[in-house]
Structures are given as structure tokens and as C-alpha cells.
Short mmCIF file of C-alpha atoms in Angstrom, two decimals:
data_model
loop_
_atom_site.label_atom_id
_atom_site.label_comp_id
_atom_site.label_asym_id
_atom_site.label_seq_id
_atom_site.Cartn_x
_atom_site.Cartn_y
_atom_site.Cartn_z
CA MET A 13 16.19 25.05 -29.41
CA LEU A 14 13.03 27.02 -30.09
CA LYS A 15 10.95 23.86 -30.57
CA LEU A 16 12.20 22.42 -27.27
CA LYS A 17 11.09 25.53 -25.37
CA GLN A 18 7.74 25.32 -27.09
CA TYR A 19 7.06 21.86 -25.64
CA ALA A 20 8.66 22.34 -22.20
CA GLY A 21 5.33 23.10 -20.50
CA TRP A 22 3.68 20.00 -21.93
CA LEU A 23 6.66 17.92 -20.89
CA ALA A 24 6.38 19.21 -17.32
CA ILE A 25 2.65 18.43 -17.21
CA ALA A 26 3.20 14.93 -18.60
CA THR A 27 5.94 14.27 -16.04
CA CYS A 28 3.64 15.32 -13.18
CA LEU A 29 0.81 13.13 -14.43
CA ILE A 30 3.06 10.10 -14.82
CA SER A 31 4.43 10.65 -11.30
CA LEU A 32 0.92 10.82 -9.83
CA LEU A 33 -0.10 7.65 -11.66
CA MET A 34 2.96 5.84 -10.35
CA LEU A 35 2.08 6.89 -6.79
CA ARG A 36 -1.54 5.88 -7.28
CA PHE A 37 -0.66 2.31 -8.20
CA ALA A 38 2.12 1.86 -5.63
CA PRO A 39 1.22 -0.23 -2.57
CA PRO A 40 -0.44 1.83 0.17
CA VAL A 41 1.32 2.96 3.32
CA LEU A 42 -0.34 1.05 6.14
CA THR A 43 -0.29 2.49 9.66
CA GLY A 44 -1.92 2.03 13.05
CA TRP A 45 -0.51 -1.43 13.70
CA ILE A 46 -2.20 -3.23 16.62
CA GLU A 47 -1.65 -6.65 18.14
CA VAL A 48 -4.34 -9.22 17.35
CA VAL A 49 -4.69 -12.68 18.85
CA VAL A 50 -5.51 -15.16 16.09
CA ALA A 51 -8.83 -16.95 16.62
CA PRO A 52 -9.47 -20.51 15.41
CA GLY A 53 -10.05 -20.56 11.66
CA GLN A 54 -8.69 -17.08 10.99
CA THR A 55 -6.46 -16.58 7.99
CA LEU A 56 -4.27 -13.75 6.75
CA TRP A 57 -7.05 -12.89 4.31
CA SER A 58 -9.73 -12.62 7.03
CA LEU A 59 -7.42 -10.37 9.06
CA ALA A 60 -6.66 -8.25 5.99
CA GLU A 61 -10.33 -7.67 5.20
CA GLN A 62 -10.66 -5.59 8.36
CA CYS A 63 -8.32 -2.90 7.00
CA PRO A 64 -9.69 -0.29 4.55
CA ALA A 65 -7.23 -1.17 1.78
CA ASN A 66 -6.89 -3.74 -0.97
CA PRO A 67 -6.73 -7.09 0.91
CA TRP A 68 -3.90 -8.36 -1.31
CA ASP A 69 -1.70 -5.45 -0.25
CA VAL A 70 -2.65 -5.91 3.40
CA VAL A 71 -1.95 -9.67 3.37
CA ASN A 72 1.53 -9.01 1.98
CA ALA A 73 2.14 -6.21 4.50
CA ILE A 74 1.06 -8.41 7.44
CA ALA A 75 3.32 -11.24 6.28
CA VAL A 76 6.34 -8.96 5.85
CA HIS A 77 5.72 -7.03 9.08
CA ASN A 78 5.36 -10.23 11.16
CA HIS A 79 8.13 -12.15 9.36
CA ILE A 80 5.88 -15.01 8.25
CA SER A 81 5.34 -16.64 4.86
CA LEU A 82 2.14 -16.21 2.88
CA ASP A 83 1.40 -19.95 2.89
CA GLN A 84 1.93 -20.37 6.63
CA THR A 85 -1.12 -21.64 8.56
CA LEU A 86 -1.97 -19.37 11.46
CA GLN A 87 -2.24 -21.02 14.85
CA PRO A 88 -4.99 -20.03 17.33
CA GLY A 89 -3.52 -17.88 20.08
CA GLU A 90 -0.72 -16.58 17.85
CA VAL A 91 -0.19 -12.83 18.20
CA LEU A 92 0.21 -10.81 14.99
CA GLU A 93 0.45 -7.10 14.32
CA VAL A 94 -2.24 -5.95 11.88
CA PRO A 95 -2.69 -2.49 10.29
CA THR A 96 -5.84 -0.50 10.98
CA LYS A 97 -5.34 2.54 8.74
CA MET A 98 -4.18 3.36 5.25
CA SER A 99 -2.48 6.63 4.38
CA PRO A 100 -3.75 8.18 1.14
CA PHE A 101 -1.33 8.17 -1.77
CA TRP A 102 -0.99 11.96 -1.86
CA THR A 103 0.66 11.94 1.60
CA ARG A 104 3.73 10.46 -0.13
CA LEU A 105 4.17 13.53 -2.33
CA VAL A 106 7.35 15.40 -1.55
CA PHE A 107 7.69 19.01 -2.60
#
């Protein structure tokens, strides 16, 4: 029992660090969705590059949010909702 108490502080610190790392590598929370009219030649990737987050995460978020598949060709004039902001990972911390 004495040895367990001796390492309890280190265990708590390690748990906090692991939790922060898990949050850091989780997909970002995207906000500020606006409607965008697709121009000729635009792709999910070109739309995703306008958001300040990893484009892979944004492409997936746009597809899920608009109920389309990742391999679907976008049609000019199609209206999609696209995120404009990314919430930092520490906003997901709950105390």
C-alpha cells in the first residue's frame, strides 16, 4: 500500500498527459458553417483548403455534414455548407 501511495502523483500526471495527447490528435471541432455555391472545377479539397484546419479533417467533415460521399463529383451551382472556423483542442476540456 505504501508503494502505491508513493507513485499516485506520477500516475495522476501521466493520466493528464495521456488525456491531453488524445485530445490533441482527435479531429478538430469545426464551426462557423456557411453556405457556399460550388463553382465549376471546385472539389471538396479546394473547399477544405479555405478553412484553417487540416484539409483531410475538413474534407471528411464537409462530406458528413452535407451527407455526400468523398468520391462524389461536385456539380457547379450545388450548395454546400462549409466550416470557416476551428475550435482549439483545449476548448473540449471538461473540468
